Coordinates of C-alpha atoms and ligand atoms in Angstrom, one line a residue:
M22 CA 61.8 103.5 13.6
W23 CA 63.8 100.3 12.8
E24 CA 62.2 97.8 15.1
Y25 CA 62.2 94.0 15.7
V26 CA 59.4 92.0 17.1
A27 CA 60.8 88.5 17.4
P28 CA 58.4 86.1 15.5
L29 CA 58.2 83.8 18.5
R30 CA 54.6 82.8 17.7
D31 CA 55.5 81.8 14.2
M32 CA 58.6 80.0 15.3
R33 CA 56.6 78.0 17.8
F34 CA 53.9 77.3 15.2
V35 CA 56.4 75.8 12.8
I36 CA 58.3 73.8 15.5
E37 CA 55.2 72.5 17.1
R38 CA 52.4 72.3 14.6
V39 CA 53.9 72.2 11.2
L40 CA 56.9 70.0 11.9
D41 CA 55.8 68.3 15.1
A42 CA 59.4 68.5 16.3
P43 CA 58.5 67.2 19.8
A44 CA 57.6 63.8 18.3
S45 CA 61.0 63.7 16.6
W46 CA 62.8 64.7 19.8
A47 CA 61.0 61.8 21.6
R48 CA 62.8 59.4 19.1
C49 CA 66.2 60.9 20.0
A50 CA 67.6 59.8 23.3
A51 CA 69.9 62.8 23.3
F52 CA 66.8 65.1 23.5
A53 CA 65.0 63.1 26.3
D54 CA 64.8 66.2 28.4
V55 CA 63.8 68.6 25.7
D56 CA 60.2 69.7 25.3
L57 CA 58.3 72.6 23.8
D58 CA 58.3 74.6 26.9
T59 CA 62.0 74.4 27.2
A60 CA 62.4 75.3 23.6
G61 CA 59.9 78.2 23.9
A62 CA 61.6 79.6 27.0
V63 CA 65.1 79.5 25.3
L64 CA 63.7 81.3 22.3
E65 CA 62.0 83.9 24.4
E66 CA 65.3 84.6 26.2
A67 CA 67.2 84.7 22.9
A68 CA 64.7 87.2 21.5
R69 CA 65.3 89.4 24.4
F70 CA 69.1 89.2 23.9
A71 CA 68.8 89.9 20.1
S72 CA 66.4 92.8 20.3
E73 CA 67.7 94.4 23.6
V74 CA 71.4 93.9 23.2
L75 CA 72.2 93.5 19.5
L76 CA 69.7 95.7 17.7
P77 CA 70.8 98.9 19.5
L78 CA 74.4 98.2 18.2
N79 CA 73.4 97.6 14.6
A80 CA 73.2 101.0 13.0
H81 CA 76.1 102.4 14.9
G82 CA 78.3 99.4 14.1
D83 CA 77.6 100.0 10.5
V84 CA 78.8 103.7 10.7
Q85 CA 81.7 103.0 13.0
G86 CA 83.0 99.8 11.4
C87 CA 86.2 98.0 12.4
T88 CA 89.6 99.6 12.6
R89 CA 93.1 98.1 12.5
D90 CA 96.3 99.5 14.0
V91 CA 99.8 99.3 12.6
E92 CA 100.5 96.2 14.6
G93 CA 97.6 94.4 13.0
N94 CA 95.3 94.5 16.1
V95 CA 91.6 94.9 15.1
R96 CA 89.1 96.8 17.1
T97 CA 85.4 96.0 16.6
P98 CA 82.7 98.7 16.9
Q99 CA 81.9 100.1 20.4
G100 CA 79.7 97.7 22.4
F101 CA 80.5 94.6 20.3
A102 CA 82.9 93.1 22.8
Q103 CA 80.5 93.8 25.8
A104 CA 77.7 92.2 23.8
Y105 CA 79.8 89.2 23.1
R106 CA 80.7 88.8 26.8
A107 CA 76.9 88.9 27.6
F108 CA 76.4 86.2 24.9
V109 CA 79.0 84.0 26.5
D110 CA 77.7 84.6 30.0
G111 CA 74.3 83.6 28.8
G112 CA 75.6 80.3 27.6
W113 CA 74.4 80.9 24.1
P114 CA 77.4 79.6 22.1
A115 CA 77.0 76.2 23.8
L116 CA 73.3 75.7 23.0
P117 CA 73.6 72.8 20.6
C118 CA 77.0 71.4 21.9
D119 CA 77.5 68.1 23.7
P120 CA 77.1 68.4 27.5
A121 CA 80.4 66.3 27.7
W122 CA 82.1 69.5 26.4
G123 CA 80.1 71.9 28.5
G124 CA 77.3 72.3 26.0
Q125 CA 73.6 72.4 26.7
G126 CA 72.7 69.5 24.3
L127 CA 69.7 71.3 22.8
P128 CA 68.5 70.6 19.2
L129 CA 70.0 72.5 16.3
L130 CA 66.4 73.4 15.5
V131 CA 66.3 75.6 18.7
D132 CA 69.7 77.0 17.8
A133 CA 68.3 77.8 14.4
G134 CA 65.7 80.1 16.0
L135 CA 68.4 81.8 18.0
R136 CA 70.5 82.4 14.8
E137 CA 67.6 83.7 12.8
M138 CA 67.0 86.4 15.5
L139 CA 70.7 87.3 16.0
V140 CA 71.1 88.0 12.3
A141 CA 67.8 89.9 12.0
C142 CA 69.1 92.3 14.7
N143 CA 72.7 92.5 13.8
H144 CA 74.3 90.5 11.0
A145 CA 77.8 92.0 11.4
W146 CA 78.0 91.1 15.1
T147 CA 76.6 87.6 14.4
M148 CA 79.5 86.9 12.0
Y149 CA 81.8 86.4 15.0
P150 CA 80.1 83.6 16.8
D151 CA 78.5 82.2 13.6
L152 CA 81.5 79.9 12.9
L153 CA 81.8 78.5 16.4
H154 CA 79.5 75.6 16.0
G155 CA 81.1 74.5 12.7
A156 CA 84.5 74.7 14.3
Y157 CA 83.2 72.7 17.2
E158 CA 81.8 70.0 15.0
T159 CA 84.9 69.8 12.9
I160 CA 87.2 69.5 15.9
A161 CA 84.9 67.1 17.7
G162 CA 84.6 64.9 14.5
H163 CA 88.2 64.9 13.3
A164 CA 90.8 66.3 15.7
S165 CA 93.1 64.3 17.9
D166 CA 92.1 63.7 21.5
A167 CA 94.9 66.1 22.6
L168 CA 93.4 68.9 20.4
K169 CA 89.9 68.2 21.7
E170 CA 91.1 68.3 25.3
R171 CA 92.8 71.6 24.6
Y172 CA 90.2 73.5 22.6
L173 CA 86.8 71.9 22.5
A174 CA 85.4 73.1 25.8
E175 CA 86.7 76.6 25.2
I176 CA 85.1 76.7 21.8
A177 CA 81.8 75.3 23.1
S178 CA 81.6 77.9 25.8
G179 CA 82.7 80.7 23.3
Q180 CA 85.7 81.7 25.4
C181 CA 87.7 81.1 22.3
L182 CA 86.3 82.2 18.9
A183 CA 87.0 80.5 15.6
A184 CA 87.7 81.5 12.0
M185 CA 87.5 79.5 8.8
A186 CA 90.5 80.2 6.6
L187 CA 89.9 78.8 3.1
T188 CA 90.1 81.6 0.6
E189 CA 93.2 82.8 -1.1
A190 CA 93.7 85.5 -3.7
G191 CA 94.1 82.9 -6.4
A192 CA 91.8 80.3 -4.9
G193 CA 88.2 81.3 -4.2
T194 CA 85.6 78.8 -5.6
D195 CA 88.5 76.7 -6.8
L196 CA 89.9 75.6 -3.5
G197 CA 92.1 73.1 -5.3
A198 CA 94.3 76.1 -6.4
L199 CA 95.3 77.0 -2.8
R200 CA 98.9 77.4 -2.0
T201 CA 99.3 77.8 1.8
R202 CA 102.1 75.4 2.9
A203 CA 102.3 73.2 5.9
E204 CA 105.7 71.7 6.9
Q205 CA 106.0 68.9 9.4
R206 CA 108.1 69.7 12.5
P207 CA 109.9 67.0 14.5
D208 CA 107.6 67.6 17.5
G209 CA 104.6 66.6 15.4
S210 CA 103.3 70.2 14.9
L211 CA 103.1 72.0 11.6
A212 CA 104.7 75.2 10.4
I213 CA 102.0 77.0 8.3
S214 CA 103.1 79.7 5.8
G215 CA 100.9 81.6 3.3
N216 CA 98.3 84.2 2.8
K217 CA 94.5 84.1 3.1
V218 CA 92.0 86.7 2.1
F219 CA 88.5 87.6 3.2
I220 CA 88.8 85.8 6.6
S221 CA 85.7 86.7 8.7
G222 CA 86.8 87.4 12.3
G223 CA 90.4 86.5 11.5
E224 CA 91.4 89.0 14.1
H225 CA 89.4 91.0 16.6
D226 CA 89.1 92.1 20.2
L227 CA 86.2 90.0 21.3
T228 CA 88.2 87.2 22.9
D229 CA 91.8 86.8 24.0
N230 CA 92.4 83.7 21.9
L231 CA 90.9 82.5 18.6
V232 CA 91.6 79.5 16.5
H233 CA 91.9 79.4 12.7
L234 CA 91.0 76.3 10.8
V235 CA 93.3 76.7 7.9
L236 CA 93.3 74.8 4.6
C237 CA 96.8 74.1 3.5
R238 CA 99.2 71.7 1.6
L239 CA 101.8 69.3 2.9
P240 CA 105.0 69.1 0.9
D241 CA 104.3 66.0 -1.1
A242 CA 100.5 66.6 -1.5
P243 CA 98.9 65.7 -4.8
P244 CA 97.7 68.7 -6.8
G245 CA 94.1 69.9 -6.6
T246 CA 91.5 69.2 -4.0
K247 CA 93.0 65.7 -3.2
G248 CA 96.0 67.4 -1.7
I249 CA 94.4 69.7 0.8
S250 CA 94.9 69.3 4.5
L251 CA 93.3 71.0 7.5
A252 CA 95.3 72.6 10.4
L253 CA 94.2 74.2 13.6
V254 CA 96.2 77.3 14.2
P255 CA 95.6 79.3 17.4
K256 CA 96.4 83.0 17.8
I257 CA 97.9 82.3 21.3
L258 CA 99.9 79.2 21.7
P259 CA 99.5 76.8 24.6
D260 CA 102.7 78.3 26.3
G261 CA 101.0 81.8 26.2
T262 CA 103.1 83.3 23.4
R263 CA 101.7 84.9 20.2
N264 CA 101.7 82.7 17.1
A265 CA 103.3 83.9 13.9
M266 CA 100.0 85.0 12.2
H267 CA 99.2 88.6 11.4
C268 CA 96.3 90.5 10.1
D269 CA 97.7 92.6 7.2
G270 CA 94.5 94.4 6.4
I271 CA 90.7 94.6 6.8
E272 CA 88.4 95.0 3.8
H273 CA 86.3 98.1 3.2
K274 CA 83.0 96.5 2.2
M275 CA 79.5 97.2 0.9
G276 CA 77.9 96.0 4.2
I277 CA 78.4 94.2 7.5
H278 CA 80.9 96.9 8.4
G279 CA 81.1 95.7 12.0
S280 CA 82.5 92.3 10.9
A281 CA 86.3 92.3 10.4
T282 CA 87.1 90.7 7.1
C283 CA 90.8 90.1 7.3
A284 CA 93.7 89.5 5.0
M285 CA 95.9 87.0 7.0
R286 CA 99.5 86.2 6.8
Y287 CA 101.0 83.0 8.4
D288 CA 104.8 83.1 8.8
G289 CA 105.6 79.6 9.9
A290 CA 102.7 79.7 12.3
T291 CA 102.4 76.7 14.6
G292 CA 99.4 74.5 13.9
W293 CA 98.3 70.9 14.2
L294 CA 96.7 68.6 11.7
V295 CA 93.0 68.0 12.0
G296 CA 91.9 64.8 10.4
E297 CA 94.1 62.8 8.0
P298 CA 96.7 64.3 5.7
N299 CA 95.3 65.4 2.3
R300 CA 91.7 64.8 3.5
G301 CA 91.2 68.3 4.9
L302 CA 88.3 69.1 2.7
Q303 CA 86.3 66.2 4.0
A304 CA 86.9 67.4 7.5
M305 CA 86.2 71.0 6.6
F306 CA 82.9 69.9 5.0
L307 CA 81.4 69.5 8.5
M308 CA 82.2 73.2 9.2
M309 CA 81.0 74.3 5.8
N310 CA 77.7 72.4 6.1
S311 CA 77.0 73.9 9.5
A312 CA 78.1 77.3 8.0
R313 CA 75.7 76.8 5.1
L314 CA 72.8 76.2 7.4
H315 CA 73.7 79.3 9.3
V316 CA 74.0 81.4 6.2
G317 CA 70.6 80.2 5.1
L318 CA 69.3 81.3 8.4
Q319 CA 71.0 84.7 7.8
G320 CA 68.8 85.0 4.7
L321 CA 65.7 84.1 6.8
G322 CA 66.6 86.7 9.4
H323 CA 66.9 89.4 6.7
Q324 CA 63.6 88.4 5.2
E325 CA 61.8 88.6 8.5
M326 CA 63.4 92.0 9.5
A327 CA 62.7 93.6 6.1
T328 CA 59.1 92.2 5.9
Q329 CA 58.0 93.4 9.3
N330 CA 59.5 96.9 9.0
A331 CA 58.1 97.4 5.5
L332 CA 54.7 96.3 6.8
R333 CA 54.9 98.7 9.7
Y334 CA 55.9 101.6 7.5
A335 CA 53.2 100.8 4.9
R336 CA 50.5 100.8 7.5
E337 CA 51.5 104.3 8.7
R338 CA 52.5 106.0 5.5
V339 CA 49.5 107.7 3.9
Q340 CA 49.4 108.5 0.1
M341 CA 46.2 109.3 -1.9
G342 CA 44.3 109.5 1.4
V343 CA 45.0 105.9 2.5
P344 CA 47.9 104.0 4.0
I345 CA 50.1 102.7 1.2
A346 CA 49.5 99.1 2.5
Q347 CA 46.0 99.4 0.9
H348 CA 47.3 100.0 -2.6
A349 CA 47.2 96.7 -4.5
T350 CA 50.7 97.0 -5.9
V351 CA 52.1 97.5 -2.4
R352 CA 50.0 94.7 -1.1
H353 CA 51.6 92.4 -3.6
I354 CA 55.1 93.3 -2.4
L355 CA 54.1 92.8 1.2
L356 CA 52.2 89.6 0.7
R357 CA 55.0 88.2 -1.3
A358 CA 57.5 89.0 1.4
Q359 CA 55.3 87.5 4.1
A360 CA 54.5 84.3 2.1
V361 CA 58.1 83.7 1.2
T362 CA 59.4 84.4 4.6
E363 CA 57.0 82.0 6.3
A364 CA 57.7 79.3 3.8
T365 CA 61.5 79.8 4.1
R366 CA 61.2 79.4 7.9
V367 CA 59.5 76.0 7.4
I368 CA 62.1 74.9 5.0
A369 CA 65.0 76.1 7.2
Y370 CA 63.6 74.5 10.3
R371 CA 62.9 71.3 8.4
A372 CA 66.6 71.2 7.4
A373 CA 67.7 71.8 11.0
L374 CA 65.4 69.0 12.2
A375 CA 66.9 66.7 9.6
I376 CA 70.4 67.5 10.8
D377 CA 69.3 66.8 14.4
E378 CA 67.8 63.5 13.3
S379 CA 70.9 62.6 11.3
H380 CA 73.0 62.9 14.5
H381 CA 70.6 61.6 17.1
H382 CA 67.7 59.5 15.9
D383 CA 67.6 56.2 17.8
D384 CA 67.1 54.2 14.6
P385 CA 70.3 54.1 12.4
A386 CA 68.3 53.7 9.2
Q387 CA 66.4 56.9 10.1
R388 CA 69.7 58.6 10.8
D389 CA 70.9 57.8 7.3
A390 CA 67.7 58.9 5.7
A391 CA 67.8 62.2 7.6
A392 CA 71.4 62.8 6.6
E393 CA 70.5 62.4 2.9
L394 CA 67.6 64.8 3.3
A395 CA 69.8 67.3 5.1
A396 CA 72.4 67.1 2.4
L397 CA 69.8 67.7 -0.2
L398 CA 68.1 70.6 1.6
T399 CA 71.3 72.5 2.6
P400 CA 72.3 73.9 -0.8
V401 CA 68.7 74.8 -1.5
L402 CA 68.3 76.6 1.8
K403 CA 71.6 78.4 1.5
A404 CA 71.0 79.7 -2.0
F405 CA 67.3 80.3 -1.9
A406 CA 67.0 81.9 1.6
T407 CA 69.9 84.3 0.9
H408 CA 68.6 85.2 -2.5
Q409 CA 65.3 86.0 -0.9
G410 CA 67.0 87.8 2.0
F411 CA 68.5 90.3 -0.3
H412 CA 65.6 90.6 -2.7
T413 CA 63.0 90.9 0.0
A414 CA 65.2 93.6 1.6
A415 CA 65.3 95.4 -1.8
A416 CA 61.6 95.0 -2.3
A417 CA 61.0 96.3 1.2
Q418 CA 63.2 99.3 0.4
Q419 CA 60.8 100.0 -2.5
V420 CA 58.0 100.2 0.0
F421 CA 59.8 103.0 1.8
G422 CA 60.0 105.0 -1.4
G423 CA 62.7 107.7 -1.2
Y424 CA 63.0 107.2 2.5
G425 CA 64.3 103.7 1.8
Y426 CA 67.3 105.2 0.1
V427 CA 68.4 107.3 3.0
R428 CA 70.1 106.1 6.1
E429 CA 67.7 106.9 8.9
Y430 CA 65.2 104.3 8.1
G431 CA 67.4 101.2 8.5
I432 CA 66.4 99.4 5.3
E433 CA 69.3 100.9 3.3
Q434 CA 71.8 99.2 5.6
Q435 CA 69.9 96.0 5.5
V436 CA 70.0 95.8 1.7
R437 CA 73.8 96.3 1.9
D438 CA 74.2 93.8 4.7
A439 CA 72.0 91.1 3.1
R440 CA 73.9 91.0 -0.2
I441 CA 77.0 89.1 1.0
A442 CA 75.1 86.0 2.1
M443 CA 74.5 85.2 -1.6
I444 CA 78.3 85.2 -2.2
Y445 CA 80.2 83.7 0.7
E446 CA 80.1 80.1 1.9
G447 CA 80.1 78.9 -1.7
T448 CA 78.4 81.3 -4.1
N449 CA 74.7 80.6 -4.8
E450 CA 75.7 79.3 -8.3
V451 CA 78.1 76.8 -6.6
Q452 CA 75.2 75.7 -4.4
A453 CA 73.1 75.0 -7.4
I454 CA 75.8 73.0 -9.0
D455 CA 76.3 71.0 -5.8
L456 CA 72.6 70.3 -5.6
V457 CA 72.3 69.0 -9.1
Q458 CA 75.5 67.1 -9.4
R459 CA 76.2 65.7 -5.9
K460 CA 72.7 65.6 -4.4
V461 CA 70.5 64.6 -7.4
L462 CA 72.6 63.1 -10.2
A463 CA 75.0 61.2 -7.9
D464 CA 72.2 59.0 -6.5
A465 CA 70.1 59.1 -9.7
G466 CA 67.5 61.1 -7.9
A467 CA 66.9 58.7 -4.9
A468 CA 67.1 61.4 -2.2
L469 CA 65.0 63.8 -4.2
A470 CA 62.3 61.1 -4.7
A471 CA 62.2 60.5 -0.9
L472 CA 61.8 64.3 -0.4
L473 CA 59.0 64.5 -3.0
D474 CA 57.3 61.5 -1.3
E475 CA 57.3 63.5 1.9
C476 CA 55.7 66.5 0.1
E477 CA 53.1 64.2 -1.5
T478 CA 52.2 62.8 1.9
E479 CA 51.6 66.4 3.0
A480 CA 49.3 66.8 -0.1
G481 CA 47.2 63.9 1.3
R482 CA 46.8 65.8 4.5
A483 CA 46.0 69.2 2.9
S484 CA 43.2 71.3 4.4
D485 CA 41.5 72.0 1.1
D486 CA 41.6 70.7 -2.5
E487 CA 43.3 73.7 -4.0
F488 CA 46.4 73.2 -1.7
A489 CA 46.5 69.5 -2.4
A490 CA 46.2 69.9 -6.2
A491 CA 48.8 72.6 -6.4
L492 CA 51.3 70.7 -4.3
R493 CA 50.7 67.4 -6.2
H494 CA 51.2 69.4 -9.5
A495 CA 54.4 70.9 -8.2
C496 CA 55.7 67.4 -7.2
R497 CA 54.8 66.0 -10.6
D498 CA 56.7 68.8 -12.4
A499 CA 59.7 68.1 -10.2
R500 CA 59.7 64.4 -10.8
D501 CA 59.3 64.9 -14.6
A502 CA 62.0 67.5 -14.9
A503 CA 64.5 65.6 -12.7
A504 CA 63.9 62.4 -14.7
A505 CA 64.5 64.3 -18.0
L506 CA 67.7 65.8 -16.6
I507 CA 69.0 62.5 -15.1
E508 CA 68.5 60.8 -18.5
G509 CA 69.8 63.7 -20.6
A510 CA 72.9 64.2 -18.4
K511 CA 74.2 60.8 -19.5
V512 CA 74.7 62.1 -23.0
D513 CA 75.0 65.8 -22.5
R514 CA 77.3 66.5 -19.5
E515 CA 76.8 70.3 -19.6
W516 CA 73.0 70.1 -19.4
P517 CA 73.0 69.9 -15.5
L518 CA 75.2 73.0 -15.4
R519 CA 73.0 74.9 -17.8
A520 CA 70.0 74.0 -15.7
A521 CA 71.5 74.1 -12.2
D522 CA 70.2 77.6 -11.2
D523 CA 66.7 76.9 -12.5
F524 CA 66.7 73.5 -10.8
L525 CA 67.5 74.9 -7.4
F526 CA 64.9 77.7 -7.6
A527 CA 62.3 75.3 -9.0
L528 CA 62.9 72.9 -6.2
A529 CA 62.7 75.7 -3.7
H530 CA 59.3 76.6 -5.1
T531 CA 58.1 73.0 -4.7
L532 CA 59.3 73.1 -1.1
M533 CA 57.5 76.4 -0.6
A534 CA 54.3 74.8 -1.9
W535 CA 54.9 72.0 0.6
A536 CA 55.5 74.6 3.4
W537 CA 52.3 76.5 2.5
A538 CA 50.2 73.4 2.4
A539 CA 51.6 72.2 5.7
S540 CA 51.1 75.7 7.3
A541 CA 47.5 75.9 6.1
R542 CA 46.8 72.4 7.5
A543 CA 48.5 73.2 10.8
A544 CA 46.7 76.5 11.1
A545 CA 43.4 74.6 11.3
G546 CA 44.4 73.6 14.9
E547 CA 45.1 77.1 16.0
P548 CA 42.6 78.5 18.6
D549 CA 43.1 82.1 17.4
R550 CA 41.0 81.9 14.3
A551 CA 41.8 85.4 12.9
W552 CA 45.5 84.6 13.1
A553 CA 45.0 81.2 11.5
Q554 CA 42.9 82.6 8.8
A555 CA 45.5 85.2 7.9
K556 CA 48.1 82.5 7.7
V557 CA 45.9 80.4 5.3
E558 CA 45.3 83.5 3.1
R559 CA 49.1 84.1 2.8
A560 CA 49.7 80.5 2.0
R561 CA 46.9 80.7 -0.7
Y562 CA 48.6 83.8 -2.0
G563 CA 51.8 81.9 -2.3
M564 CA 50.2 79.0 -4.2
Q565 CA 48.3 81.3 -6.6
W566 CA 50.8 84.1 -7.3
L567 CA 54.3 82.7 -6.5
L568 CA 54.2 79.0 -7.3
P569 CA 53.8 79.5 -11.1
E570 CA 57.4 80.7 -11.1
G571 CA 58.4 77.2 -10.0
A572 CA 56.5 75.7 -13.0
M573 CA 58.3 78.1 -15.3
R574 CA 61.7 77.1 -13.8
W575 CA 61.0 73.4 -14.2
T576 CA 60.1 74.0 -17.9
R577 CA 63.4 75.7 -18.3
V578 CA 65.3 72.8 -16.7
V579 CA 63.9 70.6 -19.4
A580 CA 64.4 73.2 -22.1
A581 CA 68.0 73.5 -21.2
G582 CA 68.5 70.1 -22.8
R583 CA 67.7 71.6 -26.1
R584 CA 69.2 75.1 -25.7
G585 CA 72.8 75.9 -25.4
V586 CA 74.2 79.0 -23.6
P587 CA 76.0 80.8 -26.4
A588 CA 79.7 81.6 -26.0
L589 CA 80.4 85.2 -25.2
A590 CA 81.4 87.3 -28.3
Ligands
FAD12 C1 82.6 89.6 3.5 C2 83.2 88.3 3.1 C3 83.4 87.4 4.1 C4 84.0 86.2 3.8 N1 84.4 85.3 4.8 C5 85.2 84.2 4.5 C6 85.7 83.4 5.5 O1 85.4 83.6 6.7 N2 86.5 82.4 5.2 C7 86.9 82.1 3.9 O2 87.7 81.2 3.6 N3 86.4 82.9 2.9 C8 85.5 83.9 3.1 N4 85.0 84.7 2.1 C9 85.4 84.4 0.7 C10 84.2 83.9 0.0 O3 83.8 82.6 0.4 C11 84.6 83.9 -1.5 O4 84.6 85.2 -1.9 C12 83.6 83.1 -2.4 O5 83.8 81.7 -2.1 C13 83.9 83.3 -3.9 O6 85.3 83.2 -4.2 P1 85.9 84.4 -5.1 O7 85.6 85.7 -4.4 O8 87.3 84.1 -5.3 O9 85.1 84.4 -6.4 P2 85.3 83.4 -7.7 O10 85.6 82.1 -7.3 O11 86.3 84.1 -8.6 O12 83.9 83.5 -8.4 C14 83.5 84.6 -9.2 C15 82.2 84.2 -9.9 O13 82.4 83.1 -10.8 C16 81.5 82.0 -10.4 N5 82.3 80.7 -10.5 C17 83.5 80.5 -10.1 N6 83.8 79.2 -10.3 C18 82.7 78.6 -10.9 C19 82.4 77.3 -11.4 N7 83.3 76.3 -11.3 N8 81.2 77.1 -11.9 C20 80.3 78.1 -12.0 N9 80.5 79.4 -11.6 C21 81.7 79.6 -11.0 C22 81.1 82.3 -9.0 O14 79.8 81.7 -8.7 C23 81.1 83.8 -9.0 O15 79.9 84.3 -9.5 C24 84.4 85.9 2.4 C25 84.1 86.8 1.4 C26 83.5 88.0 1.8 C27 83.3 89.1 0.7

C-alpha cells in the first residue's frame, strides 16, 4: 500500500541534463574517475538498499520506537542494527569521503541522491548515519593529527557513529547561553561536565563506539558565542573503558520514533579539543552546513514519497464514477506536489554541486564563487525543502481523505515524521535570518546578484517565451526587493528581520522558476517525448499557478519597510 519507486530517471535527468554535472566533474581533478554511468550505478544500488532494506522497517520502527533500560542503554527498533550493518558493509557511509581515509571519493551530488532515497524510505533510521559526514568533515578540517588518525577512518567507514551535541535546556537557538564546562587536564585532554538535550543518536545499539562532538566552555572563556569550544568525546575511550557519559532519557516524540533523541549527562567525561579554544562554533559550522544540506534532502525525500503515494492512491480511488485524480481540485494538489518536488530536486542538487565545486574545482576563483553560492543556497534549501516536505505530506494526506488519517495507509506517519525537519538544525525562521543577514546584507547582495545572473542566463536558453519571460520577471522582482531591503536596512535595522521569512520563500520561488525553465529546456533533448512533454506541462503549471506566490512575497519584503509587526498585547 505504502510504496516507493526510486525516482532514478528524474535524478539522472537533473544530474545529466539540467545541471550537466559531468562537465563540472571534468573540471575537478578529484572526480577524474567519476562519470554518469558510475553515478547511475551507485544510485541504482542505493535505491535497492533504501526500498528493500529500509522501507520494510519504517512502519514497524514507528510503532516499536526506541527503549532505554535503567543503565541508560538504548535499544533501537528490531532490524535497525542489521540494516545499519548492511549499510556499512555496502560502503555507503564512505561514499563522499576522501580515499585517503578509506572513502570512495564520490561527489556529494551522488551522496545527495542516496540521502534523498534513505529518508524517503525511513527517516528515523536515516537519523543515525546522517551526521556521519558532517562529523567527518569537522574532524578532517579542524582536529589534531592524532585525533584524525584515531577516528577519521572509523567514521568514514561508519564503524563508529557520531552525534552532534549542541542543545541544552537553556540554550536552543541561542547557543551563546550554553553552560557545559570543559576543564583542561595535565595530559592535554579535557574533562567535560554538563547536560545536553535532544541529542539525536546520543546513545544506541547500532555501533559499539560513537563519538559526540560537544559544544562546551573552557574556564576563562568569554561569554556568548565567542567563548564556545568544541570537543570530541567518545563513548568508549582508547583504552577500551566506558567514558563518563550517560543517556538519562529518550524523548517521546510526535514522529521519527525509531530515532533515539537523548538527554545526555557528561560527568567529567574525557574529550579532546577540536580546533582552537573559543572557536568551536566556526569548527562546528562545517558539521552544521553538511547537516543543513542533509536536512534539506530530508524535505525532498518526504516530498517525493508523499507525492508518489498520493498519485497512486488518486488514480485508484473512484468517487463520482471517476478516479479522484480526475477531479480538478485533486489535480491541483497533485500537480502542485509534483512541480514543487521536481523543482526542489533541481535546487537541492545544484546546492550539492556547488559544495562539490567549492571543495574540488581546479580553479581557485571558481572554488570561491561556488562556496558563496553554496552558502547562499543552504539556508534556502534547508527551510524551503523541509517546509514543503511537511506541507506536501499534509496535502497528500488530504488526497487520502479519511484513510489518510488512519495508520494503515502510511501517510499519517509521514506527516508526523516530516514535521521535525522544519525545527531542528536551526529552525526555519533562523535559516531565514541567516539568509538575509549573513548571506545577503553582509556582502551587499553580491552573491545574490551572481545567483540571479545564473538564473537570467537560463532565461536566455529557455525553450519558449513564456518560461523566459516568467523567469526574467521573477529575477527582476528579486533584484528590486533585495535592493530596497539593502538600502532600507541601513536606517531600519529591524526591517530585514520583519522581512526574512518572506525573503527566503520569495527567493525559493525565484529558484523554482529557474528550475522549471531549466527542466523544460533540458526535456527538449529527451528521446521519450511523452515523458518530456509531461515534465514541460508540470513546469508550466508551476510557472502559472505557483510562481505568483513568489511575486506576492517580494511585494511583502518591500512592504515590510513601511509596516511594523505590532507588539503583542
Ligand atoms: C527530534 C529532535 C532532534 C534533535 N536533534 C538534535 C541534535 O542531534 N543535536 C542538537 O544539538 N540538537 C538537536 N535538536 C535540538 C534542535 O536543534 C532545537 O530544538 C532547535 O535548535 C530549537 O531550539 P529550542 O527547541 O530550544 O527552541 P527555541 O530556541 O526556544 O525557539 C523557539 C521558537 O523561537 C524562535 N526563535 C528563537 N530565537 C529566535 C531568534 N533569535 N530570532 C527569531 N526567532 C527565534 C524559533 O525559531 C522557534 O520558533 C533536536 C530537536 C529535536 C526535537
